[in-house]
CSV table of C-alpha atoms and ligand atoms in Angstrom, one decimal:
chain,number,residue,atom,x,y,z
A,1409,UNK,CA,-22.5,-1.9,41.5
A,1410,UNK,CA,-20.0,-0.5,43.3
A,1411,UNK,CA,-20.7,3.1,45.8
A,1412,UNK,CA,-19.5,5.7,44.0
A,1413,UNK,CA,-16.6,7.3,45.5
A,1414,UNK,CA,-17.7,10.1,48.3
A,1415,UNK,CA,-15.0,12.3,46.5
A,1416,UNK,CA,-16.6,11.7,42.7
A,1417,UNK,CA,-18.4,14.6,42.6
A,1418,UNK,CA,-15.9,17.3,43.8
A,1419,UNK,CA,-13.3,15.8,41.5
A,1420,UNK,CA,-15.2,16.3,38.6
A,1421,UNK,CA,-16.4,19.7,39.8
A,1422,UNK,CA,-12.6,20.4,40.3
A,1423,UNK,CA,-11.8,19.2,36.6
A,1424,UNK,CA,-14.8,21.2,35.2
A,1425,UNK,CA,-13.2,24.8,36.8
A,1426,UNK,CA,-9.6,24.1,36.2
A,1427,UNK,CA,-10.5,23.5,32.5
A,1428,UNK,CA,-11.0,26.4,31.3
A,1429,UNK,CA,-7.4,27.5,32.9
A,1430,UNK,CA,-5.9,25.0,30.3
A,1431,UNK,CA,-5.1,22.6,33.5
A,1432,UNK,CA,-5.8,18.5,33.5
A,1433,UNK,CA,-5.0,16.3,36.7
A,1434,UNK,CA,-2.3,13.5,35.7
A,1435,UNK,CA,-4.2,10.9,37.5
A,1436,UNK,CA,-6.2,10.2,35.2
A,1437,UNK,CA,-4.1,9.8,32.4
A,1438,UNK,CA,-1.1,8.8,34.0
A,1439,UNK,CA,-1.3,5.1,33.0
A,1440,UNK,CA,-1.7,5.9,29.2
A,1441,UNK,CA,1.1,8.0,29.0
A,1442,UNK,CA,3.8,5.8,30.5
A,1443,UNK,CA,1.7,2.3,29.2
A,1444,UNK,CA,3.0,-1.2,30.3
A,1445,UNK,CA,4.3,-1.9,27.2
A,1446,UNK,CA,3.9,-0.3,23.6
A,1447,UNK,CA,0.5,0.5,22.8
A,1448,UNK,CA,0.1,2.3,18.8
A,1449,UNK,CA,-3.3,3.1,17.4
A,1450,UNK,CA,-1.5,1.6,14.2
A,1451,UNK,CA,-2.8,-1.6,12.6
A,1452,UNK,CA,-1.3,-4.3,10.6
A,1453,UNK,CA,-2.1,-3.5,7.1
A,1454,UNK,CA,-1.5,-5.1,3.5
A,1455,UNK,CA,-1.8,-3.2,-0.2
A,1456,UNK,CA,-1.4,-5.7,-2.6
A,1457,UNK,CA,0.0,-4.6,-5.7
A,1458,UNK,CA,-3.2,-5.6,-8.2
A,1459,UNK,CA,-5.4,-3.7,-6.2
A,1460,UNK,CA,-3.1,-0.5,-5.9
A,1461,UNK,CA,-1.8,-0.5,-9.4
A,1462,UNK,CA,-5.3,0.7,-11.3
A,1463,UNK,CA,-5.7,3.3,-9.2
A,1464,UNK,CA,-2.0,4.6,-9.8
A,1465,UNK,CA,-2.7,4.0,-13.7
A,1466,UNK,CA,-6.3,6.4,-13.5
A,1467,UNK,CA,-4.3,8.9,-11.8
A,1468,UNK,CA,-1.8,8.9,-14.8
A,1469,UNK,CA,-4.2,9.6,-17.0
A,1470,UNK,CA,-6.0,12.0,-14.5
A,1471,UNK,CA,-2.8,14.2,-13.5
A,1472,UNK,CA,0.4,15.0,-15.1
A,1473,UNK,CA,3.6,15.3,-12.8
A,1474,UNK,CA,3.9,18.4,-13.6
A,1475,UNK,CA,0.5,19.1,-12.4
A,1476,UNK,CA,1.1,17.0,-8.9
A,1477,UNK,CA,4.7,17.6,-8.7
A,1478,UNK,CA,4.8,14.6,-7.5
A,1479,UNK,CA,2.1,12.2,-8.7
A,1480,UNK,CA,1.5,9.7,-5.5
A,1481,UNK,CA,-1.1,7.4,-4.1
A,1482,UNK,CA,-0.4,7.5,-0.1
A,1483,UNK,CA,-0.6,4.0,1.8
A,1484,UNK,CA,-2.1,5.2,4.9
A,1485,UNK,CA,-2.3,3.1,7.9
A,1486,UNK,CA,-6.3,2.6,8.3
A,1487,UNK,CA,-6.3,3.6,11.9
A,1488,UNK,CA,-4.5,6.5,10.7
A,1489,UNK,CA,-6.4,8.0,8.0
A,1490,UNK,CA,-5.9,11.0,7.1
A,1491,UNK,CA,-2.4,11.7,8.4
A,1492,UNK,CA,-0.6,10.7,5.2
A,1493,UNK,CA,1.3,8.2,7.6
A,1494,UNK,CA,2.1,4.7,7.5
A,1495,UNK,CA,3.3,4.7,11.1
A,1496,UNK,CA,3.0,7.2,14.0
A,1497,UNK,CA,6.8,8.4,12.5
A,1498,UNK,CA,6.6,7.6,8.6
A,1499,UNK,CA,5.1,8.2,5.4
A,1500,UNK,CA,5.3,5.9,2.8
A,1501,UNK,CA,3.9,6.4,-0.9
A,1502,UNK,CA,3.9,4.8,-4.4
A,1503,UNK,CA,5.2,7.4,-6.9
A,1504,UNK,CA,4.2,7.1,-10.8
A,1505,UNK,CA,6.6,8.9,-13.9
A,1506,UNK,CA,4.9,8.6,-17.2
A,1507,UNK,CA,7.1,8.5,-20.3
A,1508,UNK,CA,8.9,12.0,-21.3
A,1509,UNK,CA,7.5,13.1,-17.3
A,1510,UNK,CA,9.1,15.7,-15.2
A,1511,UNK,CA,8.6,15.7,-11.7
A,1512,UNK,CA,10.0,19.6,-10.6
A,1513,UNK,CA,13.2,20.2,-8.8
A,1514,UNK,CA,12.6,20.8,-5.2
A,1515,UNK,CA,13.6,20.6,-1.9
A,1516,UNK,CA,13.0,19.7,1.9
A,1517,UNK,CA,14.1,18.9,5.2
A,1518,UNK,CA,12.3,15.7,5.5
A,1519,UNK,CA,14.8,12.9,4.4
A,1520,UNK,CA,13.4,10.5,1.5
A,1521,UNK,CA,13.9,6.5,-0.1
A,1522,UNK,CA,13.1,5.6,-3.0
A,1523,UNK,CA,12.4,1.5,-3.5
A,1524,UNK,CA,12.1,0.9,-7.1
A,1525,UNK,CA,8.9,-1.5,-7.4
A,1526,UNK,CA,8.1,-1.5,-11.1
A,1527,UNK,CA,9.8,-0.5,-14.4
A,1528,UNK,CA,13.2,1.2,-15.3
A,1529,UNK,CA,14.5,3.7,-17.0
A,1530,UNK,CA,13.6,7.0,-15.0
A,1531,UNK,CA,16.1,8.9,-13.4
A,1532,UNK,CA,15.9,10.9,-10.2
A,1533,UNK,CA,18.6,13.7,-9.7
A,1534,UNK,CA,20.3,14.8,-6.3
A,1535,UNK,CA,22.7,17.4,-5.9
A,1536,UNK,CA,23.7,17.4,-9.6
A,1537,UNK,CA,23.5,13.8,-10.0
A,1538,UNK,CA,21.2,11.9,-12.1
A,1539,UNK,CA,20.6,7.9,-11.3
A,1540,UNK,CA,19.0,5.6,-13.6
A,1541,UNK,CA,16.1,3.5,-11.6
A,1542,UNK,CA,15.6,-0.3,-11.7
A,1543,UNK,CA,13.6,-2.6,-9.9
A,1544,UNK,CA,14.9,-3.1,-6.4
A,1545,UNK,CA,17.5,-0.5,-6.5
A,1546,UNK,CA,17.5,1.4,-2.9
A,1547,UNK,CA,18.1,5.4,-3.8
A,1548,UNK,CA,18.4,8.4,-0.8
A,1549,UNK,CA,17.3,12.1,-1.3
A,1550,UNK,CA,18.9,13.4,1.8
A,1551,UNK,CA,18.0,16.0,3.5
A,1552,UNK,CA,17.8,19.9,2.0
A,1553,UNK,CA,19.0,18.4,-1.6
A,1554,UNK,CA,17.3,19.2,-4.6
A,1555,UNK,CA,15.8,16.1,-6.0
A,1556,UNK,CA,14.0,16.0,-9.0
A,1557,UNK,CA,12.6,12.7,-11.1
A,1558,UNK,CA,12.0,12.1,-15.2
A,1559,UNK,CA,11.9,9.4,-17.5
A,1560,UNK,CA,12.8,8.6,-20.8
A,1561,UNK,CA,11.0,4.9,-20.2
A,1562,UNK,CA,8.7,3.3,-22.4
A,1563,UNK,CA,6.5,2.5,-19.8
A,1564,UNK,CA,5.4,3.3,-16.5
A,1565,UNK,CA,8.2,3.6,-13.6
A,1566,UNK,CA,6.8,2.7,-10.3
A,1567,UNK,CA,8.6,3.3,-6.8
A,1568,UNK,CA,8.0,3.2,-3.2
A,1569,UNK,CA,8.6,7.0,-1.2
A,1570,UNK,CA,9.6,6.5,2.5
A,1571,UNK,CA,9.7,9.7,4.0
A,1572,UNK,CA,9.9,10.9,8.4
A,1573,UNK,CA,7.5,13.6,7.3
A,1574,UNK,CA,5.3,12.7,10.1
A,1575,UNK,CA,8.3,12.7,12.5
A,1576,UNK,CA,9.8,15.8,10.9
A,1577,UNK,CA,6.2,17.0,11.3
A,1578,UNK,CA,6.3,16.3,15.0
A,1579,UNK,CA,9.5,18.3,15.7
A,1580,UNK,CA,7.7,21.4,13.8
A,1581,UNK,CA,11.2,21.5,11.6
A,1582,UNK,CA,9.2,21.1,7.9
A,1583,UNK,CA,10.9,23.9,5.6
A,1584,UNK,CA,10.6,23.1,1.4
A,1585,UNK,CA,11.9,25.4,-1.3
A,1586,UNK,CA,10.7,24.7,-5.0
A,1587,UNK,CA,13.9,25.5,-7.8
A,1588,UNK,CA,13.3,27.7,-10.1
A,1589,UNK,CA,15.1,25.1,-12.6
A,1590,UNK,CA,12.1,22.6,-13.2
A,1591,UNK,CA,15.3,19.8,-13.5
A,1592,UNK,CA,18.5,21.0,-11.9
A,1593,UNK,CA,21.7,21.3,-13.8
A,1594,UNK,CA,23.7,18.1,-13.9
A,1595,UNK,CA,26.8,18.8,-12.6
A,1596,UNK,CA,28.5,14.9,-12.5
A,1597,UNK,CA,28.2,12.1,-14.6
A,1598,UNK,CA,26.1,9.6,-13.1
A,1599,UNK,CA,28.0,6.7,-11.0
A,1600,UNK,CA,30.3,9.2,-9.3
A,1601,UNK,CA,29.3,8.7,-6.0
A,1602,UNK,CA,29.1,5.4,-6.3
A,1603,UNK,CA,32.8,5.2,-7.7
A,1604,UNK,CA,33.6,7.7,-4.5
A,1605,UNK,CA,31.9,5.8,-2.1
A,1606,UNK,CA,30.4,2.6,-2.9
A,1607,UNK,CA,33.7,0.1,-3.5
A,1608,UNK,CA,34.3,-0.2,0.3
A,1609,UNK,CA,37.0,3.0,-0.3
A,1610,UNK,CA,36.2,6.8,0.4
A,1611,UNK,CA,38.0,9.9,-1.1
A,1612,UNK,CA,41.1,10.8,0.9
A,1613,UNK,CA,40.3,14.0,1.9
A,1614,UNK,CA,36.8,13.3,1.7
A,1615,UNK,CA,34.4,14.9,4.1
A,1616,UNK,CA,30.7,13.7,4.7
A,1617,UNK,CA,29.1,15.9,1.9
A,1618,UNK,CA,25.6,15.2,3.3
A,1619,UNK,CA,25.8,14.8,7.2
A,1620,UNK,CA,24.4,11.7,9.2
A,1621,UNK,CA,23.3,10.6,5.6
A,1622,UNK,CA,24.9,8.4,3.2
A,1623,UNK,CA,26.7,10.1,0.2
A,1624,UNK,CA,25.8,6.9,-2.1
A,1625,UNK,CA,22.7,7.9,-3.5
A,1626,UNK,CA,21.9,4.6,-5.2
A,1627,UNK,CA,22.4,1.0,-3.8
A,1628,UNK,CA,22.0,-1.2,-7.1
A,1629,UNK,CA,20.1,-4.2,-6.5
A,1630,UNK,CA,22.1,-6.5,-8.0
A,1631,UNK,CA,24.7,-6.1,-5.6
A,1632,UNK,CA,22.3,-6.4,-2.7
A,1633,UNK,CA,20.9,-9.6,-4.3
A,1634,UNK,CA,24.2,-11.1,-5.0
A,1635,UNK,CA,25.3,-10.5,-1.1
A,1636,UNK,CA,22.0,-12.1,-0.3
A,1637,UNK,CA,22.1,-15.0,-2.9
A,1638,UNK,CA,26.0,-15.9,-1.7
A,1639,UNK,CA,25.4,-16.0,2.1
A,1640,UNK,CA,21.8,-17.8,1.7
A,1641,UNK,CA,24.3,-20.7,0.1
A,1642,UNK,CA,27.3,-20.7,2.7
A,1643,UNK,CA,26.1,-19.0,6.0
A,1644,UNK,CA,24.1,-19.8,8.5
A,1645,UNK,CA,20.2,-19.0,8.2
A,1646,UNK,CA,18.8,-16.6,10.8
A,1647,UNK,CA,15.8,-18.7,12.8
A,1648,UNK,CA,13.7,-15.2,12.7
A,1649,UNK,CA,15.2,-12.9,9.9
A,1650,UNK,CA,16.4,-15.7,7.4
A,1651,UNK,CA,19.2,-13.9,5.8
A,1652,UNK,CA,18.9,-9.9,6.7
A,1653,UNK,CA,21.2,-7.4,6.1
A,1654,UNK,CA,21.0,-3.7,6.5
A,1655,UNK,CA,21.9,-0.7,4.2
A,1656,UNK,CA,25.2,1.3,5.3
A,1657,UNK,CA,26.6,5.0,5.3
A,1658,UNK,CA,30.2,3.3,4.4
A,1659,UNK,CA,31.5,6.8,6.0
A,1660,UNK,CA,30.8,5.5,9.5
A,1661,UNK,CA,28.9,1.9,9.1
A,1662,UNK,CA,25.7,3.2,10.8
A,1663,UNK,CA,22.2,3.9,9.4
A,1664,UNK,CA,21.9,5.0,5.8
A,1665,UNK,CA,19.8,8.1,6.9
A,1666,UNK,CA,19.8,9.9,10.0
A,1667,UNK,CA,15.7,8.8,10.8
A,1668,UNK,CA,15.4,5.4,8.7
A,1669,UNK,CA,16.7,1.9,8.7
A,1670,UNK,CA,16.5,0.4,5.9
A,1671,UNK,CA,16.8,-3.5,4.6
A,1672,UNK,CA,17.0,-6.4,2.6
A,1673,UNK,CA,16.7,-9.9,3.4
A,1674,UNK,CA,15.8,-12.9,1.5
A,1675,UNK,CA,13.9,-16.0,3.1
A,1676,UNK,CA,15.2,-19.1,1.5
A,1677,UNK,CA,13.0,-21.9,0.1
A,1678,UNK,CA,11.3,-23.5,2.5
A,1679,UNK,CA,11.6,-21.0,5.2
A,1680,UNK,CA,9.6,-21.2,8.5
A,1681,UNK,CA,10.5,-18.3,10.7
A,1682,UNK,CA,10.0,-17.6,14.2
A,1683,UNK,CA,8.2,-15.0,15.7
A,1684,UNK,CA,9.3,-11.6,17.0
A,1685,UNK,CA,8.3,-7.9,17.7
A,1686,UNK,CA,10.0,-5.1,18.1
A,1687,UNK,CA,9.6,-1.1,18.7
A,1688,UNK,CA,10.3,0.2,15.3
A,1689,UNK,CA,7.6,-0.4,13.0
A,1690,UNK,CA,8.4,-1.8,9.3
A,1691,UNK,CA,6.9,-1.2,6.4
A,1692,UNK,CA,7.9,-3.9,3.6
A,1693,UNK,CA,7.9,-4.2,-0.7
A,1694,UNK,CA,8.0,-7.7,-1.6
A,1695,UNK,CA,10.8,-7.8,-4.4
A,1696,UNK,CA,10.7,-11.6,-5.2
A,1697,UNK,CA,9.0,-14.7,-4.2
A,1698,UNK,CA,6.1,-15.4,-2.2
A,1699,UNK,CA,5.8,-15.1,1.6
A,1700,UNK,CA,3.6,-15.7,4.2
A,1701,UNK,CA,3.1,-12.9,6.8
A,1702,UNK,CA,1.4,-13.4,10.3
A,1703,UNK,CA,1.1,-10.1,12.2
A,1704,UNK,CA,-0.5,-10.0,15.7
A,1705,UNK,CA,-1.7,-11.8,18.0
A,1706,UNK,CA,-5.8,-12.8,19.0
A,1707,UNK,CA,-8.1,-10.6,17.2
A,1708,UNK,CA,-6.5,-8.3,15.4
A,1709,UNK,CA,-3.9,-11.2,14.0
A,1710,UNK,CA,-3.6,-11.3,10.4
A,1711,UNK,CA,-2.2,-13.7,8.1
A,1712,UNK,CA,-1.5,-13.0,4.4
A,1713,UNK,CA,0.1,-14.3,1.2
A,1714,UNK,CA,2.1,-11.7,-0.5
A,1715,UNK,CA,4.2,-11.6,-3.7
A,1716,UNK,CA,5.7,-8.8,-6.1
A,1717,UNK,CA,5.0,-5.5,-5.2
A,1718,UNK,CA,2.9,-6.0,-2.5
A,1719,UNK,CA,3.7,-4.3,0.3
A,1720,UNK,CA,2.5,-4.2,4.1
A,1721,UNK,CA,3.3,-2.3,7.8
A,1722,UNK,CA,4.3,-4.2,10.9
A,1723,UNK,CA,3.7,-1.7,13.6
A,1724,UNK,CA,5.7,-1.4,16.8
A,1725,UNK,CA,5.7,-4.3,19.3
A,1726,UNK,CA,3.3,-6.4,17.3
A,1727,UNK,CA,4.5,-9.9,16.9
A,1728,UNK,CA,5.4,-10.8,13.0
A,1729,UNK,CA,6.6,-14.5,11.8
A,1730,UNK,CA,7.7,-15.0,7.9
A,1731,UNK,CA,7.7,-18.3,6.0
A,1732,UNK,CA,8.5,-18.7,2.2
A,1733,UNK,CA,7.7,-22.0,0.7
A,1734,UNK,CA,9.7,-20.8,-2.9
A,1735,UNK,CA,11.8,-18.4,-0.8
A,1736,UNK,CA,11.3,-14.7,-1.4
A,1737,UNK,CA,13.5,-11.3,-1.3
A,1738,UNK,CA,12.1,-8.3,1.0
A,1739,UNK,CA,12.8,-4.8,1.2
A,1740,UNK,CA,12.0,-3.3,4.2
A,1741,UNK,CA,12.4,0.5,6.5
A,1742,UNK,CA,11.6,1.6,9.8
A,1743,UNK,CA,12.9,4.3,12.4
A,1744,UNK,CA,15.2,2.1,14.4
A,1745,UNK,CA,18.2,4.9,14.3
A,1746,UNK,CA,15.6,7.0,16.2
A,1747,UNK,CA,15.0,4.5,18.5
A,1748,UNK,CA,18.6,3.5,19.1
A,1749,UNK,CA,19.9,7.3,19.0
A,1750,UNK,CA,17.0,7.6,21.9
A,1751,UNK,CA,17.9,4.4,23.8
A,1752,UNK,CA,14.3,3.0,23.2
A,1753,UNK,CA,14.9,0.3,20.8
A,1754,UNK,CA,13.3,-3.0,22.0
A,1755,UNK,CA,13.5,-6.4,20.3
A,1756,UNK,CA,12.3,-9.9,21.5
A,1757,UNK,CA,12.8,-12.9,19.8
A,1758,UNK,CA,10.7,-15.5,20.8
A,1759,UNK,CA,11.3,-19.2,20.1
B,887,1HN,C1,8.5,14.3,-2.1
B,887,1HN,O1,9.3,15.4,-2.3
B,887,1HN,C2,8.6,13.2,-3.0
B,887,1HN,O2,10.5,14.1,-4.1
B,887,1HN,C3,7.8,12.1,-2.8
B,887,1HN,O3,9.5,12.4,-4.9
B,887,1HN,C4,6.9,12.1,-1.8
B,887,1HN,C5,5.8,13.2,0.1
B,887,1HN,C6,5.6,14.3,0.9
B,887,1HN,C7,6.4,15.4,0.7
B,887,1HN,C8,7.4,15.5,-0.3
B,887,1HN,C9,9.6,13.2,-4.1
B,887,1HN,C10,6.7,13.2,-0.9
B,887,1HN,C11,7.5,14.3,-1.1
């Protein structure tokens, strides 16, 4: 054993009586706060759909929306319990809408996605605007707008929340309002922002109606899919991503939402991707196919098989590698316009 050091005893005697003056010595955390290299308490983690989906079920039949407001099972990051967040910076949630549901009209600063995972046929309203959900269909509640959600399915309508509410949460700038109105006054037919803004033309005296954030509130899967579908066949194959491309504010080409990147990409048959890690964690929803998913590296690595619905959280700097053997569609969102508005955005591709 080594001699303890003839100063040991008066430094902890000095940390004892500075304590109480709310006073710590940086020397002995100094390494932890400016680590080597990324170090998050988050951990790889997988819900897969079958397990999730009872549990949403009982809580249908345990809660109305009306009752919850919003009726939603939190996928917390298990070394993050309790936080409601997926990563250090987002939340993510699966939301349920019964048949002839109302979720009330409300409203926050934290920005919100909704990935449509199961069922269609429920609307969500923003700013006077109703859109009709179906599966895979990428819709934004931006910041401050009234949002509220119904259905007039015949079934259960499913979707995946992504919300910065633990970033939002860490810049103390949470303020919510609930509307009197339980569901706001529609004020435009649906598809008008989409005829203003999604056909690669804008309004000529347009100006951005909701800041940093994209005025098209829904991006329809089947356009995504048919991008995908068309370049899988004629361009070349990313070696890591397969084919990936991101979601766009067509008002200035960036980020869709001012804390949130969001994503599609589709891994074509066959696939065998090569690993890579980056700062911004991901969280993913599988939209089609089957894929296999290796996150990690030594002990914590883990390797799964997931398909429809399921969906799992690549934290930041932790080395991920895709393969499809049918070939497979993903959704995925992180806080890379944080990290590149910040300068801290990191990738390595490794071969
Ligand atoms: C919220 O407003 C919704 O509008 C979903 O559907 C999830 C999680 C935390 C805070 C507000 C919604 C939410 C949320």
């Amino acid at each position: 054993m080594n001699a303890p050091h003839p100063m040991a005893q008066a430094r902890q005697q000095l940390y004892g009586d500075m304590h109480p003056h709310n006073l710590t010595p940086l020397w002995e955390v100094l390494h932890a706060l400016v680590p080597p290299k990324p170090n998050t308490p988050c951990v790889p983690a997988l819900w897969k759909y079958a397990d999730v989906r009872p549990f949403l079920l009982r809580a249908g039949e345990t809660i109305t929306a009306e009752e919850a407001v919003r009726r939603v099972l939190i996928l917390e990051n298990p070394a993050l319990r309790g936080q409601s967040a997926i990563t250090q910076s987002l939340y993510a949630g699966l939301q349920l809408i019964l048949p002839g549901e109302i979720a009330p009209s409300h409203r926050h600063t934290q920005s919100a996605l909704r990935f449509i995972v199961e069922g269609a046929g429920a609307w969500t309203a923003v700013d006077g605007e109703r859109t009709t959900m179906r599966p895979g269909d990428f819709i934004i509640t931006p910041s401050w707008t009234w949002h509220d959600h119904g259905s007039q399915a015949d079934g259960p309508v499913v979707w995946l929340d992504g919300l910065d509410i633990p970033m939002i949460r860490f810049l103390d700038a949470g303020f919510a309002q609930n509307n009197p109105e339980r569901s706001q006054q529609v004020t435009r037919p649906e598809g008008t922002s989409f005829a203003r803004y999604g056909h690669n033309m804008a309004p000529v005296r347009h100006d951005a109606p909701y800041g940093a954030t994209s005025p098209i509130f829904s991006y329809p899967y089947e356009r995504s899919r048919a991008a995908l579908e068309e370049l899988e066949r004629h361009a070349p194959v990313d070696a890591w991503d397969g084919v990936k491309l991101r979601y766009v504010n067509p008002l200035t080409g960036g980020w869709t939402m001012p804390t949130i990147a969001t994503f599609m990409q589709r891994l074509p048959a066959g696939f065998a991707g090569k690993a890579w890690r980056q700062t911004d964690g991901a969280v993913y929803s599988v939209v089609e196919g089957e894929a296999e998913v290796i996150v990690g590296e030594g002990d914590g690595q883990q390797r799964w098989r997931v398909g429809p619905r399921d969906h799992f959280v690549v934290p930041s700097w932790h080395t991920a590698r895709l393969s499809s053997g049918r070939g497979c569609v993903l959704f995925s969102f992180s806080d890379r316009p944080v990290h590149q508005a910040l300068g801290v955005h990191f990738e390595e591709r490794l071969s």
